[in-house]
mmCIF file of C-alpha atoms in Angstrom:
data_model
loop_
_atom_site.group_PDB
_atom_site.id
_atom_site.type_symbol
_atom_site.label_atom_id
_atom_site.label_comp_id
_atom_site.label_asym_id
_atom_site.label_seq_id
_atom_site.Cartn_x
_atom_site.Cartn_y
_atom_site.Cartn_z
ATOM 1 C CA MET A 245 0.000 0.000 0.000
ATOM 2 C CA ARG A 246 1.352 3.413 -0.981
ATOM 3 C CA ASN A 247 0.242 6.886 -0.046
ATOM 4 C CA LYS A 248 -0.577 8.571 -3.347
ATOM 5 C CA ARG A 249 -0.392 12.068 -1.878
ATOM 6 C CA LEU A 250 3.112 11.625 -0.512
ATOM 7 C CA ASP A 251 4.220 10.207 -3.853
ATOM 8 C CA ILE A 252 2.809 13.341 -5.492
ATOM 9 C CA LEU A 253 4.915 15.451 -3.130
ATOM 10 C CA ARG A 254 7.939 13.379 -4.145
ATOM 11 C CA CYS A 255 7.146 14.089 -7.783
ATOM 12 C CA ILE A 256 6.916 17.819 -7.085
ATOM 13 C CA ALA A 257 10.241 17.690 -5.262
ATOM 14 C CA VAL A 258 12.136 15.855 -7.995
ATOM 15 C CA PHE A 259 10.668 18.008 -10.779
ATOM 16 C CA SER A 260 11.673 21.141 -8.887
ATOM 17 C CA VAL A 261 15.273 19.977 -8.828
ATOM 18 C CA MET A 262 15.140 18.934 -12.479
ATOM 19 C CA ILE A 263 13.842 22.348 -13.520
ATOM 20 C CA LEU A 264 16.608 23.984 -11.494
ATOM 21 C CA HIS A 265 19.320 22.004 -13.259
ATOM 22 C CA GLY A 266 17.617 22.295 -16.641
ATOM 23 C CA ASN A 267 18.147 26.081 -16.677
ATOM 24 C CA ILE A 268 14.844 26.549 -18.475
ATOM 25 C CA TRP A 269 12.975 29.189 -16.456
ATOM 26 C CA SER A 270 15.176 31.614 -14.607
ATOM 27 C CA PHE A 271 12.451 32.528 -12.094
ATOM 28 C CA PHE A 272 11.643 28.959 -11.081
ATOM 29 C CA GLY A 273 15.183 27.808 -11.664
ATOM 30 C CA ASN A 274 16.365 30.099 -8.898
ATOM 31 C CA ILE A 275 14.107 28.375 -6.364
ATOM 32 C CA GLY A 276 14.005 24.802 -7.683
ATOM 33 C CA TRP A 277 16.547 23.708 -5.087
ATOM 34 C CA VAL A 278 13.772 23.802 -2.436
ATOM 35 C CA GLY A 279 12.713 20.400 -3.747
ATOM 36 C CA VAL A 280 15.543 18.939 -1.680
ATOM 37 C CA ASP A 281 14.099 20.541 1.474
ATOM 38 C CA LEU A 282 10.740 18.950 0.709
ATOM 39 C CA PHE A 283 12.533 15.598 0.325
ATOM 40 C CA PHE A 284 14.147 16.138 3.737
ATOM 41 C CA VAL A 285 10.837 16.682 5.533
ATOM 42 C CA LEU A 286 9.218 13.719 3.776
ATOM 43 C CA SER A 287 12.163 11.461 4.603
ATOM 44 C CA GLY A 288 12.141 12.469 8.251
ATOM 45 C CA PHE A 289 8.417 11.775 8.510
ATOM 46 C CA LEU A 290 8.489 8.404 6.763
ATOM 47 C CA ILE A 291 11.752 7.054 8.173
ATOM 48 C CA SER A 292 10.735 7.905 11.733
ATOM 49 C CA GLY A 293 7.416 6.214 11.000
ATOM 50 C CA LEU A 294 9.225 2.982 10.188
ATOM 51 C CA LEU A 295 11.069 3.095 13.513
ATOM 52 C CA PHE A 296 7.976 4.049 15.509
ATOM 53 C CA SER A 297 6.079 1.238 13.813
ATOM 54 C CA GLU A 298 8.760 -1.249 14.820
ATOM 55 C CA TYR A 299 8.603 -0.034 18.414
ATOM 56 C CA LYS A 300 4.805 -0.368 18.529
ATOM 57 C CA THR A 301 5.121 -3.914 17.168
ATOM 58 C CA ARG A 302 8.020 -5.198 19.279
ATOM 59 C CA ASN A 303 8.512 -2.645 22.079
ATOM 60 C CA SER A 304 12.048 -2.262 20.795
ATOM 61 C CA ILE A 305 14.064 -0.913 17.866
ATOM 62 C CA SER A 306 16.781 -2.853 16.095
ATOM 63 C CA PHE A 307 19.544 -0.526 14.941
ATOM 64 C CA LYS A 308 21.144 -3.332 12.918
ATOM 65 C CA ARG A 309 17.920 -4.292 11.171
ATOM 66 C CA PHE A 310 17.128 -0.682 10.340
ATOM 67 C CA LEU A 311 20.570 -0.017 8.850
ATOM 68 C CA ILE A 312 20.454 -3.213 6.791
ATOM 69 C CA ARG A 313 17.044 -2.345 5.348
ATOM 70 C CA ARG A 314 18.131 1.241 4.666
ATOM 71 C CA GLY A 315 21.354 0.063 3.101
ATOM 72 C CA LEU A 316 19.558 -2.292 0.735
ATOM 73 C CA LYS A 317 17.327 0.591 -0.302
ATOM 74 C CA ILE A 318 20.080 3.172 -0.842
ATOM 75 C CA TYR A 319 23.372 1.445 -1.642
ATOM 76 C CA PRO A 320 22.734 -0.906 -4.609
ATOM 77 C CA ALA A 321 21.132 1.797 -6.786
ATOM 78 C CA PHE A 322 23.652 4.430 -5.694
ATOM 79 C CA TYR A 323 26.824 2.380 -6.103
ATOM 80 C CA LEU A 324 25.674 1.038 -9.473
ATOM 81 C CA PHE A 325 25.000 4.647 -10.468
ATOM 82 C CA LEU A 326 28.554 5.611 -9.487
ATOM 83 C CA PHE A 327 30.038 2.604 -11.282
ATOM 84 C CA LEU A 328 28.127 3.061 -14.535
ATOM 85 C CA THR A 329 28.656 6.810 -14.750
ATOM 86 C CA GLY A 330 32.348 6.293 -13.999
ATOM 87 C CA ILE A 331 32.623 3.724 -16.787
ATOM 88 C CA LEU A 332 30.808 6.031 -19.215
ATOM 89 C CA SER A 333 33.039 8.946 -18.281
ATOM 90 C CA ARG A 334 36.172 6.915 -18.853
ATOM 91 C CA ILE A 335 35.180 5.085 -22.049
ATOM 92 C CA VAL A 336 33.073 7.684 -23.845
ATOM 93 C CA PHE A 337 34.455 11.003 -22.635
ATOM 94 C CA ARG A 338 38.003 9.931 -21.721
ATOM 95 C CA THR A 339 37.721 11.647 -18.358
ATOM 96 C CA LEU A 340 37.464 10.389 -14.805
ATOM 97 C CA SER A 341 37.076 12.226 -11.524
ATOM 98 C CA PRO A 342 39.874 11.844 -8.958
ATOM 99 C CA ALA A 343 39.745 8.764 -6.770
ATOM 100 C CA THR A 344 39.253 10.921 -3.680
ATOM 101 C CA HIS A 345 36.008 12.258 -5.146
ATOM 102 C CA TYR A 346 34.726 8.713 -5.525
ATOM 103 C CA LEU A 347 35.751 7.900 -1.955
ATOM 104 C CA HIS A 348 33.774 10.890 -0.703
ATOM 105 C CA GLU A 349 30.723 9.543 -2.549
ATOM 106 C CA VAL A 350 31.248 5.966 -1.361
ATOM 107 C CA PHE A 351 31.420 7.011 2.286
ATOM 108 C CA PHE A 352 28.666 9.640 1.979
ATOM 109 C CA VAL A 353 30.736 12.646 2.944
ATOM 110 C CA GLN A 354 30.246 14.371 -0.415
ATOM 111 C CA ASN A 355 28.331 17.149 1.352
ATOM 112 C CA TYR A 356 31.569 18.106 3.149
ATOM 113 C CA TRP A 357 34.188 17.322 0.509
ATOM 114 C CA HIS A 358 33.869 17.447 -3.250
ATOM 115 C CA GLY A 359 32.248 14.408 -4.826
ATOM 116 C CA VAL A 360 31.751 13.247 -8.372
ATOM 117 C CA TRP A 361 28.260 14.672 -8.879
ATOM 118 C CA ASP A 362 27.025 17.930 -7.402
ATOM 119 C CA HIS A 363 23.464 16.771 -6.694
ATOM 120 C CA THR A 364 24.378 13.793 -4.477
ATOM 121 C CA TRP A 365 25.257 16.007 -1.490
ATOM 122 C CA SER A 366 21.723 15.574 -0.123
ATOM 123 C CA LEU A 367 22.270 11.808 0.138
ATOM 124 C CA GLY A 368 25.099 12.522 2.579
ATOM 125 C CA VAL A 369 22.769 14.531 4.833
ATOM 126 C CA GLU A 370 20.129 11.805 4.742
ATOM 127 C CA GLU A 371 22.679 9.062 5.423
ATOM 128 C CA HIS A 372 23.879 10.862 8.532
ATOM 129 C CA PHE A 373 20.265 11.248 9.658
ATOM 130 C CA TYR A 374 19.716 7.500 9.208
ATOM 131 C CA ILE A 375 22.472 6.926 11.767
ATOM 132 C CA LEU A 376 21.590 9.718 14.183
ATOM 133 C CA LEU A 377 17.816 9.248 14.456
ATOM 134 C CA PRO A 378 17.776 5.579 15.561
ATOM 135 C CA ALA A 379 20.660 6.325 17.925
ATOM 136 C CA VAL A 380 18.594 9.092 19.554
ATOM 137 C CA LEU A 381 15.520 6.880 19.782
ATOM 138 C CA LEU A 382 17.518 4.027 21.309
ATOM 139 C CA LEU A 383 18.948 6.398 23.930
ATOM 140 C CA LEU A 384 15.420 7.469 24.826
ATOM 141 C CA LEU A 385 14.347 3.825 25.064
ATOM 142 C CA ARG A 386 17.165 3.135 27.500
ATOM 143 C CA ARG A 387 16.382 6.251 29.502
ATOM 144 C CA PHE A 388 12.636 5.547 29.733
ATOM 145 C CA PRO A 389 12.323 1.767 29.253
ATOM 146 C CA GLU A 390 9.046 1.341 31.141
ATOM 147 C CA GLN A 391 7.197 4.314 29.710
ATOM 148 C CA ARG A 392 4.264 3.883 27.335
ATOM 149 C CA ASP A 393 5.696 6.753 25.312
ATOM 150 C CA PRO A 394 9.482 6.626 25.744
ATOM 151 C CA PHE A 395 9.958 9.242 23.020
ATOM 152 C CA ARG A 396 8.109 12.076 24.765
ATOM 153 C CA ALA A 397 11.372 14.067 25.009
ATOM 154 C CA LEU A 398 11.691 14.114 21.211
ATOM 155 C CA PRO A 399 10.018 17.541 20.789
ATOM 156 C CA TRP A 400 12.572 19.091 23.137
ATOM 157 C CA ILE A 401 15.405 17.294 21.381
ATOM 158 C CA PHE A 402 14.167 18.747 18.108
ATOM 159 C CA VAL A 403 14.129 22.256 19.601
ATOM 160 C CA VAL A 404 17.759 21.823 20.690
ATOM 161 C CA ILE A 405 18.765 20.502 17.253
ATOM 162 C CA ALA A 406 16.895 23.331 15.492
ATOM 163 C CA ILE A 407 18.603 26.000 17.608
ATOM 164 C CA MET A 408 22.001 24.370 17.119
ATOM 165 C CA CYS A 409 21.554 24.234 13.333
ATOM 166 C CA ILE A 410 20.587 27.915 13.241
ATOM 167 C CA ALA A 411 23.684 28.695 15.308
ATOM 168 C CA PHE A 412 25.903 26.595 13.042
ATOM 169 C CA ARG A 413 24.500 28.253 9.916
ATOM 170 C CA ALA A 414 24.993 31.684 11.468
ATOM 171 C CA ALA A 415 28.584 30.762 12.278
ATOM 172 C CA SER A 416 29.108 29.660 8.665
ATOM 173 C CA VAL A 417 27.893 32.908 7.092
ATOM 174 C CA CYS A 418 28.168 35.679 9.696
ATOM 175 C CA PHE A 419 31.744 35.337 10.901
ATOM 176 C CA GLY A 420 34.753 35.787 8.665
ATOM 177 C CA THR A 421 34.302 34.989 4.993
ATOM 178 C CA PRO A 422 30.721 33.719 4.464
ATOM 179 C CA ASN A 423 30.613 30.048 3.510
ATOM 180 C CA TYR A 424 27.177 29.666 1.977
ATOM 181 C CA HIS A 425 27.908 26.204 0.618
ATOM 182 C CA THR A 426 28.533 24.830 4.105
ATOM 183 C CA ALA A 427 25.345 26.435 5.391
ATOM 184 C CA TYR A 428 23.459 24.827 2.506
ATOM 185 C CA ALA A 429 24.980 21.352 2.355
ATOM 186 C CA ALA A 430 26.657 20.383 5.650
ATOM 187 C CA SER A 431 24.760 17.863 7.766
ATOM 188 C CA HIS A 432 25.267 19.777 11.010
ATOM 189 C CA ASP A 433 23.658 22.799 9.329
ATOM 190 C CA ARG A 434 20.741 21.052 7.572
ATOM 191 C CA ILE A 435 19.731 18.001 9.575
ATOM 192 C CA ASP A 436 17.068 20.004 11.433
ATOM 193 C CA ALA A 437 14.759 19.666 8.393
ATOM 194 C CA LEU A 438 14.854 15.869 8.663
ATOM 195 C CA PHE A 439 14.326 15.981 12.422
ATOM 196 C CA PHE A 440 11.317 18.222 11.915
ATOM 197 C CA GLY A 441 9.842 15.511 9.688
ATOM 198 C CA ALA A 442 10.622 13.026 12.473
ATOM 199 C CA LEU A 443 8.864 15.316 14.945
ATOM 200 C CA LEU A 444 5.737 15.267 12.788
ATOM 201 C CA GLY A 445 6.068 11.476 12.617
ATOM 202 C CA TYR A 446 6.225 11.335 16.415
ATOM 203 C CA PHE A 447 3.029 13.365 16.799
ATOM 204 C CA TYR A 448 1.334 11.258 14.147
ATOM 205 C CA HIS A 449 2.124 8.046 16.005
ATOM 206 C CA PHE A 450 2.082 9.022 19.675
ATOM 207 C CA ARG A 451 0.224 12.344 19.968
ATOM 208 C CA ARG A 452 -2.331 11.899 17.225
ATOM 209 C CA GLN A 453 -5.010 13.727 19.181
ATOM 210 C CA VAL A 454 -2.907 16.903 18.953
ATOM 211 C CA LEU A 455 -2.885 16.777 15.161
ATOM 212 C CA ASP A 456 -6.566 15.844 15.024
ATOM 213 C CA HIS A 457 -7.461 18.777 17.270
ATOM 214 C CA LEU A 458 -5.296 21.108 15.206
ATOM 215 C CA LEU A 459 -6.436 20.035 11.756
ATOM 216 C CA HIS A 460 -10.031 18.923 12.234
ATOM 217 C CA PRO A 461 -11.581 22.451 12.086
ATOM 218 C CA THR A 462 -11.645 23.866 8.570
ATOM 219 C CA CYS A 463 -10.589 27.306 9.774
ATOM 220 C CA ASN A 464 -7.444 25.808 11.306
ATOM 221 C CA ARG A 465 -6.556 24.186 7.995
ATOM 222 C CA VAL A 466 -6.976 27.509 6.222
ATOM 223 C CA VAL A 467 -4.730 29.207 8.775
ATOM 224 C CA LEU A 468 -2.136 26.430 8.436
ATOM 225 C CA ALA A 469 -2.202 26.756 4.644
ATOM 226 C CA ALA A 470 -1.727 30.532 4.900
ATOM 227 C CA CYS A 471 1.125 30.174 7.397
ATOM 228 C CA SER A 472 2.818 27.540 5.239
ATOM 229 C CA ALA A 473 2.556 29.770 2.180
ATOM 230 C CA GLY A 474 3.972 32.687 4.163
ATOM 231 C CA LEU A 475 6.903 30.641 5.412
ATOM 232 C CA LEU A 476 7.670 29.244 1.962
ATOM 233 C CA SER A 477 7.531 32.735 0.456
ATOM 234 C CA ALA A 478 10.871 33.442 2.142
ATOM 235 C CA VAL A 479 12.511 31.807 -0.864
ATOM 236 C CA PHE A 480 11.106 34.575 -3.080
ATOM 237 C CA LEU A 481 12.047 37.401 -0.724
ATOM 238 C CA PHE A 482 15.702 36.634 -0.051
ATOM 239 C CA PRO A 483 18.460 35.053 -2.153
ATOM 240 C CA ARG A 484 19.631 31.696 -0.883
ATOM 241 C CA ASP A 485 23.209 32.899 -0.546
ATOM 242 C CA SER A 486 22.465 35.700 1.883
ATOM 243 C CA ARG A 487 23.149 35.910 5.582
ATOM 244 C CA ILE A 488 19.530 36.221 6.658
ATOM 245 C CA PHE A 489 18.268 33.356 4.500
ATOM 246 C CA SER A 490 21.182 31.046 5.232
ATOM 247 C CA THR A 491 20.576 31.570 8.948
ATOM 248 C CA PHE A 492 16.771 31.501 9.185
ATOM 249 C CA GLY A 493 15.431 30.798 5.693
ATOM 250 C CA PHE A 494 15.994 27.043 5.761
ATOM 251 C CA THR A 495 14.025 26.918 9.012
ATOM 252 C CA CYS A 496 11.130 28.717 7.313
ATOM 253 C CA LEU A 497 11.242 26.216 4.469
ATOM 254 C CA TYR A 498 11.000 23.053 6.543
ATOM 255 C CA LEU A 499 8.271 24.555 8.723
ATOM 256 C CA GLY A 500 6.323 25.491 5.583
ATOM 257 C CA PHE A 501 6.810 22.089 3.984
ATOM 258 C CA GLY A 502 5.764 20.466 7.249
ATOM 259 C CA GLY A 503 2.463 22.316 6.941
ATOM 260 C CA VAL A 504 2.134 21.130 3.343
ATOM 261 C CA LEU A 505 2.767 17.550 4.473
ATOM 262 C CA LEU A 506 0.086 17.721 7.175
ATOM 263 C CA LEU A 507 -2.424 19.284 4.817
ATOM 264 C CA SER A 508 -1.737 16.614 2.205
ATOM 265 C CA ILE A 509 -2.594 13.971 4.810
ATOM 266 C CA TYR A 510 -5.711 15.562 6.265
ATOM 267 C CA LEU A 511 -7.423 17.377 3.395
ATOM 268 C CA GLN A 512 -10.140 15.436 1.595
ATOM 269 C CA GLY A 513 -12.679 16.199 -1.109
ATOM 270 C CA ILE A 514 -11.468 19.639 -2.213
ATOM 271 C CA VAL A 515 -12.742 19.092 -5.763
ATOM 272 C CA ARG A 516 -15.632 16.931 -6.908
ATOM 273 C CA GLY A 517 -17.250 15.474 -10.004
ATOM 274 C CA LYS A 518 -15.490 15.664 -13.359
ATOM 275 C CA THR A 519 -12.890 18.032 -11.973
ATOM 276 C CA ALA A 520 -12.022 15.485 -9.292
ATOM 277 C CA ARG A 521 -11.583 12.759 -11.910
ATOM 278 C CA PHE A 522 -9.393 15.008 -14.030
ATOM 279 C CA VAL A 523 -7.261 16.069 -11.063
ATOM 280 C CA GLY A 524 -7.141 12.460 -9.890
ATOM 281 C CA GLY A 525 -5.758 11.369 -13.249
ATOM 282 C CA ILE A 526 -3.015 13.963 -13.074
ATOM 283 C CA GLY A 527 -2.324 12.940 -9.493
ATOM 284 C CA THR A 528 -2.041 9.282 -10.481
ATOM 285 C CA GLY A 529 0.576 10.139 -13.093
ATOM 286 C CA ALA A 530 2.480 12.332 -10.650
ATOM 287 C CA ALA A 531 2.348 9.621 -7.991
ATOM 288 C CA TYR A 532 3.772 7.119 -10.481
ATOM 289 C CA VAL A 533 6.739 9.406 -11.084
ATOM 290 C CA GLY A 534 7.099 9.981 -7.332
ATOM 291 C CA MET A 535 7.293 6.244 -6.730
ATOM 292 C CA TYR A 536 10.555 6.177 -8.707
ATOM 293 C CA SER A 537 11.848 9.548 -7.476
ATOM 294 C CA TYR A 538 15.026 8.165 -5.876
ATOM 295 C CA SER A 539 16.444 6.713 -9.105
ATOM 296 C CA ILE A 540 15.155 9.666 -11.134
ATOM 297 C CA TYR A 541 16.968 11.999 -8.751
ATOM 298 C CA LEU A 542 20.170 9.968 -9.062
ATOM 299 C CA TRP A 543 20.185 9.822 -12.837
ATOM 300 C CA HIS A 544 18.915 13.295 -13.695
ATOM 301 C CA GLY A 545 22.440 14.717 -13.227
ATOM 302 C CA PRO A 546 24.285 12.622 -15.834
ATOM 303 C CA THR A 547 21.206 12.667 -18.062
ATOM 304 C CA ASN A 548 21.319 16.460 -18.077
ATOM 305 C CA ALA A 549 25.035 16.434 -18.845
ATOM 306 C CA TRP A 550 25.118 13.745 -21.541
ATOM 307 C CA PHE A 551 21.724 12.740 -22.927
ATOM 308 C CA PRO A 552 20.809 15.832 -25.012
ATOM 309 C CA GLY A 553 24.154 15.606 -26.831
ATOM 310 C CA PHE A 554 23.599 11.905 -27.481
ATOM 311 C CA VAL A 555 20.108 12.527 -28.904
ATOM 312 C CA ARG A 556 21.390 15.439 -30.998
ATOM 313 C CA ARG A 557 24.014 13.216 -32.616
ATOM 314 C CA LEU A 558 21.525 10.396 -33.056
ATOM 315 C CA LEU A 559 19.117 12.694 -34.906
ATOM 316 C CA HIS A 560 21.921 14.500 -36.755
ATOM 317 C CA VAL A 561 20.752 17.839 -35.385
ATOM 318 C CA SER A 562 23.277 20.633 -35.037
ATOM 319 C CA SER A 563 21.755 22.088 -31.876
ATOM 320 C CA PHE A 564 18.673 22.267 -29.635
ATOM 321 C CA ASN A 565 17.078 25.437 -28.385
ATOM 322 C CA GLN A 566 16.659 25.680 -24.622
ATOM 323 C CA TYR A 567 13.117 24.263 -24.635
ATOM 324 C CA GLU A 568 13.993 21.332 -26.881
ATOM 325 C CA ARG A 569 17.036 20.557 -24.767
ATOM 326 C CA PHE A 570 14.975 20.667 -21.568
ATOM 327 C CA ALA A 571 12.320 18.387 -23.064
ATOM 328 C CA VAL A 572 14.962 15.826 -24.064
ATOM 329 C CA TYR A 573 16.620 16.066 -20.642
ATOM 330 C CA ALA A 574 13.343 15.789 -18.704
ATOM 331 C CA VAL A 575 11.982 12.854 -20.687
ATOM 332 C CA GLY A 576 15.373 11.146 -20.599
ATOM 333 C CA SER A 577 15.605 11.575 -16.836
ATOM 334 C CA LEU A 578 12.187 10.001 -16.326
ATOM 335 C CA VAL A 579 12.788 7.103 -18.713
ATOM 336 C CA ILE A 580 16.301 6.316 -17.487
ATOM 337 C CA GLY A 581 15.417 6.818 -13.813
ATOM 338 C CA ILE A 582 12.317 4.633 -13.958
ATOM 339 C CA ALA A 583 14.159 1.968 -15.965
ATOM 340 C CA MET A 584 17.063 1.845 -13.501
ATOM 341 C CA SER A 585 14.627 1.704 -10.617
ATOM 342 C CA LYS A 586 12.891 -1.312 -12.134
ATOM 343 C CA ILE A 587 16.191 -2.970 -13.033
ATOM 344 C CA ILE A 588 18.005 -2.600 -9.706
ATOM 345 C CA GLU A 589 16.133 -0.690 -6.979
ATOM 346 C CA TYR A 590 12.838 -2.560 -6.757
ATOM 347 C CA PRO A 591 14.211 -6.078 -7.383
ATOM 348 C CA VAL A 592 16.621 -5.536 -4.478
ATOM 349 C CA LEU A 593 13.756 -4.221 -2.340
ATOM 350 C CA ARG A 594 11.666 -7.307 -3.077
ATOM 351 C CA LEU A 595 14.594 -9.523 -2.099
ATOM 352 C CA ARG A 596 15.145 -7.440 1.024
ATOM 353 C CA ASP A 597 11.510 -7.769 2.066
ATOM 354 C CA LYS A 598 11.749 -11.530 1.793
ATOM 355 C CA ILE A 599 14.844 -11.696 3.988
ATOM 356 C CA PHE A 600 14.063 -8.774 6.310
ATOM 357 C CA PRO A 601 10.296 -8.209 6.081
ATOM 358 C CA ALA A 602 8.945 -4.904 7.330
ATOM 359 C CA LEU A 603 7.566 -4.921 10.850
ATOM 360 C CA ARG A 604 4.059 -3.486 10.885
ATOM 361 C CA GLY A 605 2.721 -1.309 13.629
ATOM 362 C CA PRO A 606 -0.945 -0.948 14.599
ATOM 363 C CA LEU A 607 -2.970 1.050 12.109
ATOM 364 C CA VAL A 608 -3.982 4.463 13.420
ATOM 365 C CA VAL A 609 -6.570 6.472 11.505
ATOM 366 C CA PRO A 610 -7.989 9.969 11.921
ATOM 367 C CA LEU A 611 -11.058 10.241 14.075
ATOM 368 C CA ASP A 612 -13.130 12.124 11.518
ATOM 369 C CA LYS A 613 -12.645 10.070 8.329
ATOM 370 C CA PRO A 614 -11.438 6.582 9.231
ATOM 371 C CA HIS A 615 -12.041 4.823 5.942
ATOM 372 C CA GLN A 616 -10.728 7.486 3.579
ATOM 373 C CA ASP A 617 -7.579 8.130 5.563
ATOM 374 C CA ALA A 618 -6.658 4.515 6.211
ATOM 375 C CA PRO A 619 -4.011 4.428 3.428
ATOM 376 C CA VAL A 620 -2.420 7.541 4.886
ATOM 377 C CA ALA A 621 -2.273 6.026 8.338
ATOM 378 C CA ALA A 622 -0.815 2.840 6.903
ATOM 379 C CA ALA A 623 1.899 4.858 5.240
ATOM 380 C CA ALA A 624 2.863 6.626 8.422
ATOM 381 C CA ALA A 625 2.726 3.348 10.345
ATOM 382 C CA GLY A 626 5.304 1.817 8.055
ATOM 383 C CA ALA A 627 3.025 0.047 5.564
ATOM 384 C CA LEU A 628 4.458 2.046 2.696
ATOM 385 C CA PRO A 629 6.885 0.253 0.449
ATOM 386 C CA PRO A 630 10.291 1.290 1.728
ATOM 387 C CA THR A 631 11.226 4.903 1.124
#
């Protein structure tokens, strides 16, 4: 069972990044990088949900099991991506990045030291989160082993992490020569976005009545939508590489995307009739793309660099205009990403689920619309195919 709405958000995130790197619309291209921040919040929400689900099933969390399942999701597709693009670089283009760049990618420190591909820095942040989050949850389990909710300190831990990340970003850009890249890419500066997603996952699993009380009244949903839009508008008001945005802007983004995530879970029946069917068809297509977003994200970089030139030579065309080039790049990214996902990512996941099947937690549904929201609750409880 998949959550269609969260897959749609994945699609929006990956297309935002693709438009950024496609250099097609300068206005949207300048803000397309926010797709990574949306990925961060989604990952925090879903990954924490897997761990909370395991706790509710077994009253414990296995660090080893979690890392193995995560590794089988991330590593095969990523390392094959590195290997194949390295082979293509060497054979076709007679170039190869330094070995140290490959080592940075292999050990997921490419967000601190230069890697082979610029867009893989976000994988380093997420990998560090995959280690830190279960470690924090296990510490809380040891500290409060007999409690019904041993993770009740998580909101305060998030506050500490959020303040620390703001301080680290301020230190990166406000003292000496501003280092905007560190503020943007370093794990100690950006991991607060993932922990905010984990905070939402905690409330969804253990303090559900708080979210129900907040989001049940229509007026509250309208206010949340307005606040989210206001927070996200920071990306239009300030350049990313500015002191004020690098310090506080990323916080505004993950808070705004958190509101979008909650609204996507709770809102129902906004459009009806033929309009609903039309919108539903578009949503189904977007959700299909979102289902393969990881491999699409991996392969959109080399596709952007190499595929338009390959198609141009194949068609014996001297050049593409910017719209033709973007169309070739976008379609190529989708086709190659989905193909690689079906060739390597999902076969490995099916094998993984046979050897290390997912541990299901009890299904929790909203109080107001239990039947309609059941798929959403299943997703947050860990019933989603691995993210």
